[in-house]
PDB file of C-alpha atoms in Angstrom:
ATOM      1  CA  UNK A1241     107.753 140.356  70.671  1.00 92.00           C
ATOM      2  CA  UNK A1242     109.359 143.272  68.755  1.00 95.00           C
ATOM      3  CA  UNK A1243     113.173 143.549  68.609  1.00 96.00           C
ATOM      4  CA  UNK A1244     115.401 146.019  66.842  1.00 97.00           C
ATOM      5  CA  UNK A1245     118.987 144.860  67.031  1.00 97.00           C
ATOM      6  CA  UNK A1246     121.717 147.285  66.020  1.00 97.00           C
ATOM      7  CA  UNK A1247     125.178 146.160  64.956  1.00 96.00           C
ATOM      8  CA  UNK A1248     128.347 147.740  63.269  1.00 97.00           C
ATOM      9  CA  UNK A1249     129.460 150.077  65.865  1.00 97.00           C
ATOM     10  CA  UNK A1250     133.060 150.228  67.117  1.00 97.00           C
ATOM     11  CA  UNK A1251     136.174 152.422  67.620  1.00 97.00           C
ATOM     12  CA  UNK A1252     137.530 154.075  64.409  1.00 97.00           C
ATOM     13  CA  UNK A1253     139.805 156.887  63.566  1.00 97.00           C
ATOM     14  CA  UNK A1254     138.731 160.300  62.302  1.00 98.00           C
ATOM     15  CA  UNK A1255     138.045 160.388  58.641  1.00 97.00           C
ATOM     16  CA  UNK A1256     137.111 156.705  58.269  1.00 98.00           C
ATOM     17  CA  UNK A1257     133.807 155.029  57.717  1.00 97.00           C
ATOM     18  CA  UNK A1258     131.308 152.619  59.488  1.00 97.00           C
ATOM     19  CA  UNK A1259     128.174 151.090  58.491  1.00 98.00           C
ATOM     20  CA  UNK A1260     125.577 150.386  61.097  1.00 98.00           C
ATOM     21  CA  UNK A1261     122.803 147.866  60.686  1.00 98.00           C
ATOM     22  CA  UNK A1262     119.457 147.521  62.447  1.00 98.00           C
ATOM     23  CA  UNK A1263     117.571 144.265  61.898  1.00 97.00           C
ATOM     24  CA  UNK A1264     114.026 143.925  63.153  1.00 96.00           C
ATOM     25  CA  UNK A1265     111.623 141.400  64.124  1.00 94.00           C
ATOM     26  CA  UNK A1266     107.926 141.284  65.275  1.00 93.00           C
ATOM     27  CA  UNK A1267     106.870 144.182  63.112  1.00 91.00           C
ATOM     28  CA  UNK A1268     105.693 144.622  59.477  1.00 92.00           C
ATOM     29  CA  UNK A1269     108.956 146.429  58.627  1.00 93.00           C
ATOM     30  CA  UNK A1270     107.837 147.823  55.306  1.00 91.00           C
ATOM     31  CA  UNK A1271     105.101 149.917  56.750  1.00 92.00           C
ATOM     32  CA  UNK A1272     107.238 151.631  59.424  1.00 96.00           C
ATOM     33  CA  UNK A1273     109.237 154.767  59.196  1.00 97.00           C
ATOM     34  CA  UNK A1274     112.677 154.130  60.461  1.00 98.00           C
ATOM     35  CA  UNK A1275     115.434 156.371  61.872  1.00 98.00           C
ATOM     36  CA  UNK A1276     118.661 156.646  63.612  1.00 98.00           C
ATOM     37  CA  UNK A1277     119.203 158.661  66.653  1.00 98.00           C
ATOM     38  CA  UNK A1278     122.358 159.188  68.843  1.00 98.00           C
ATOM     39  CA  UNK A1279     123.168 160.202  72.364  1.00 98.00           C
ATOM     40  CA  UNK A1280     126.427 161.576  73.368  1.00 97.00           C
ATOM     41  CA  UNK A1281     127.400 161.441  77.089  1.00 92.00           C
ATOM     42  CA  UNK A1282     125.751 164.329  78.920  1.00 94.00           C
ATOM     43  CA  UNK A1283     123.584 165.297  75.943  1.00 96.00           C
ATOM     44  CA  UNK A1284     120.211 164.611  74.776  1.00 97.00           C
ATOM     45  CA  UNK A1285     119.155 161.994  72.194  1.00 97.00           C
ATOM     46  CA  UNK A1286     119.066 163.614  68.864  1.00 98.00           C
ATOM     47  CA  UNK A1287     117.744 162.598  65.450  1.00 98.00           C
ATOM     48  CA  UNK A1288     120.577 161.614  62.926  1.00 98.00           C
ATOM     49  CA  UNK A1289     118.643 160.480  59.821  1.00 98.00           C
ATOM     50  CA  UNK A1290     115.158 159.141  58.876  1.00 98.00           C
ATOM     51  CA  UNK A1291     113.710 157.090  56.207  1.00 98.00           C
ATOM     52  CA  UNK A1292     110.067 156.707  55.521  1.00 97.00           C
ATOM     53  CA  UNK A1293     108.119 153.614  54.426  1.00 95.00           C
ATOM     54  CA  UNK A1294     108.170 155.051  50.993  1.00 95.00           C
ATOM     55  CA  UNK A1295     111.904 155.614  50.926  1.00 96.00           C
ATOM     56  CA  UNK A1296     112.054 159.486  51.432  1.00 97.00           C
ATOM     57  CA  UNK A1297     114.964 160.551  53.555  1.00 98.00           C
ATOM     58  CA  UNK A1298     115.847 163.338  55.953  1.00 98.00           C
ATOM     59  CA  UNK A1299     119.102 164.200  57.694  1.00 98.00           C
ATOM     60  CA  UNK A1300     120.314 166.394  60.419  1.00 98.00           C
ATOM     61  CA  UNK A1301     122.457 169.275  59.229  1.00 97.00           C
ATOM     62  CA  UNK A1302     125.538 167.864  60.979  1.00 96.00           C
ATOM     63  CA  UNK A1303     125.582 164.761  58.939  1.00 95.00           C
ATOM     64  CA  UNK A1304     124.352 165.888  55.562  1.00 94.00           C
ATOM     65  CA  UNK A1305     126.674 164.880  52.858  1.00 95.00           C
ATOM     66  CA  UNK A1306     128.485 162.292  55.201  1.00 98.00           C
ATOM     67  CA  UNK A1307     125.925 159.796  56.262  1.00 98.00           C
ATOM     68  CA  UNK A1308     123.393 157.883  54.180  1.00 98.00           C
ATOM     69  CA  UNK A1309     120.362 156.058  55.567  1.00 98.00           C
ATOM     70  CA  UNK A1310     118.873 153.236  53.548  1.00 98.00           C
ATOM     71  CA  UNK A1311     116.558 150.325  54.021  1.00 97.00           C
ATOM     72  CA  UNK A1312     116.060 146.879  52.614  1.00 97.00           C
ATOM     73  CA  UNK A1313     112.480 145.664  53.216  1.00 95.00           C
ATOM     74  CA  UNK A1314     113.327 142.071  52.147  1.00 95.00           C
ATOM     75  CA  UNK A1315     115.990 141.931  54.722  1.00 94.00           C
ATOM     76  CA  UNK A1316     113.848 143.876  57.363  1.00 96.00           C
ATOM     77  CA  UNK A1317     116.971 146.012  57.986  1.00 97.00           C
ATOM     78  CA  UNK A1318     117.843 149.678  57.979  1.00 98.00           C
ATOM     79  CA  UNK A1319     121.448 150.923  57.501  1.00 98.00           C
ATOM     80  CA  UNK A1320     123.442 154.008  58.350  1.00 98.00           C
ATOM     81  CA  UNK A1321     126.489 154.484  56.272  1.00 98.00           C
ATOM     82  CA  UNK A1322     128.703 156.989  58.125  1.00 98.00           C
ATOM     83  CA  UNK A1323     131.631 158.402  56.140  1.00 98.00           C
ATOM     84  CA  UNK A1324     134.268 161.035  57.086  1.00 98.00           C
ATOM     85  CA  UNK A1325     133.581 160.468  60.784  1.00 98.00           C
ATOM     86  CA  UNK A1326     134.595 162.965  63.227  1.00 97.00           C
ATOM     87  CA  UNK A1327     135.219 162.828  66.852  1.00 97.00           C
ATOM     88  CA  UNK A1328     132.127 164.749  67.599  1.00 96.00           C
ATOM     89  CA  UNK A1329     130.185 161.739  65.931  1.00 98.00           C
ATOM     90  CA  UNK A1330     131.072 159.715  69.018  1.00 98.00           C
ATOM     91  CA  UNK A1331     127.788 158.472  70.747  1.00 98.00           C
ATOM     92  CA  UNK A1332     125.479 155.654  71.205  1.00 98.00           C
ATOM     93  CA  UNK A1333     123.473 155.144  68.007  1.00 98.00           C
ATOM     94  CA  UNK A1334     119.944 153.938  68.350  1.00 98.00           C
ATOM     95  CA  UNK A1335     117.658 152.537  65.725  1.00 98.00           C
ATOM     96  CA  UNK A1336     113.948 153.667  65.848  1.00 98.00           C
ATOM     97  CA  UNK A1337     110.743 152.323  64.290  1.00 97.00           C
ATOM     98  CA  UNK A1338     107.716 154.422  64.127  1.00 96.00           C
ATOM     99  CA  UNK A1339     104.222 153.800  62.741  1.00 95.00           C
ATOM    100  CA  UNK A1340     101.569 156.431  63.107  1.00 91.00           C
ATOM    101  CA  UNK A1341      97.896 156.193  62.167  1.00 89.00           C
ATOM    102  CA  UNK A1342      96.807 158.494  59.213  1.00 85.00           C
ATOM    103  CA  UNK A1343      94.465 160.268  61.575  1.00 88.00           C
ATOM    104  CA  UNK A1344      96.816 160.475  64.432  1.00 81.00           C
ATOM    105  CA  UNK A1345      94.796 157.968  66.295  1.00 89.00           C
ATOM    106  CA  UNK A1346      97.711 155.659  67.180  1.00 91.00           C
ATOM    107  CA  UNK A1347     101.441 155.429  67.174  1.00 93.00           C
ATOM    108  CA  UNK A1348     103.715 152.605  67.695  1.00 95.00           C
ATOM    109  CA  UNK A1349     107.277 153.365  68.537  1.00 96.00           C
ATOM    110  CA  UNK A1350     110.163 150.969  69.191  1.00 97.00           C
ATOM    111  CA  UNK A1351     113.837 151.365  70.028  1.00 98.00           C
ATOM    112  CA  UNK A1352     116.867 149.278  69.741  1.00 97.00           C
ATOM    113  CA  UNK A1353     119.316 148.830  72.529  1.00 97.00           C
ATOM    114  CA  UNK A1354     122.051 151.004  70.798  1.00 97.00           C
ATOM    115  CA  UNK A1355     125.497 150.563  69.526  1.00 97.00           C
ATOM    116  CA  UNK A1356     128.559 152.478  70.595  1.00 98.00           C
ATOM    117  CA  UNK A1357     130.438 154.435  67.947  1.00 98.00           C
ATOM    118  CA  UNK A1358     133.732 156.085  69.080  1.00 98.00           C
ATOM    119  CA  UNK A1359     135.711 158.151  66.769  1.00 98.00           C
ATOM    120  CA  UNK A1360     139.248 158.887  68.254  1.00 97.00           C
ATOM    121  CA  UNK A1361     142.767 158.932  67.072  1.00 94.00           C
TER     122      UNK A1361
END
């Protein structure tokens, strides 16, 4: 059974930091591309940051310079370090694992249950 379990969310003040973690089980973590998405009330889910199995990273423009995604294959965990948080970062943050076949012949996608991040003074 595949599980992605997020942790580290909470209520913080603007300008502060949080570190989210997503620990996985049931998958060969090292071969999966991992990502963090978020969904604010009344809005669609959006990509925040991604890291490939090889360690290449990509970020949404609205978090560049503030957020850092990283992974530890030995701990089967992906992290999202969030600095200089803003009220508009308030959302449920979801962990995502994705594995696609090289010929596009298969794709496995898994999601965590989400962790709430609230940025408010």
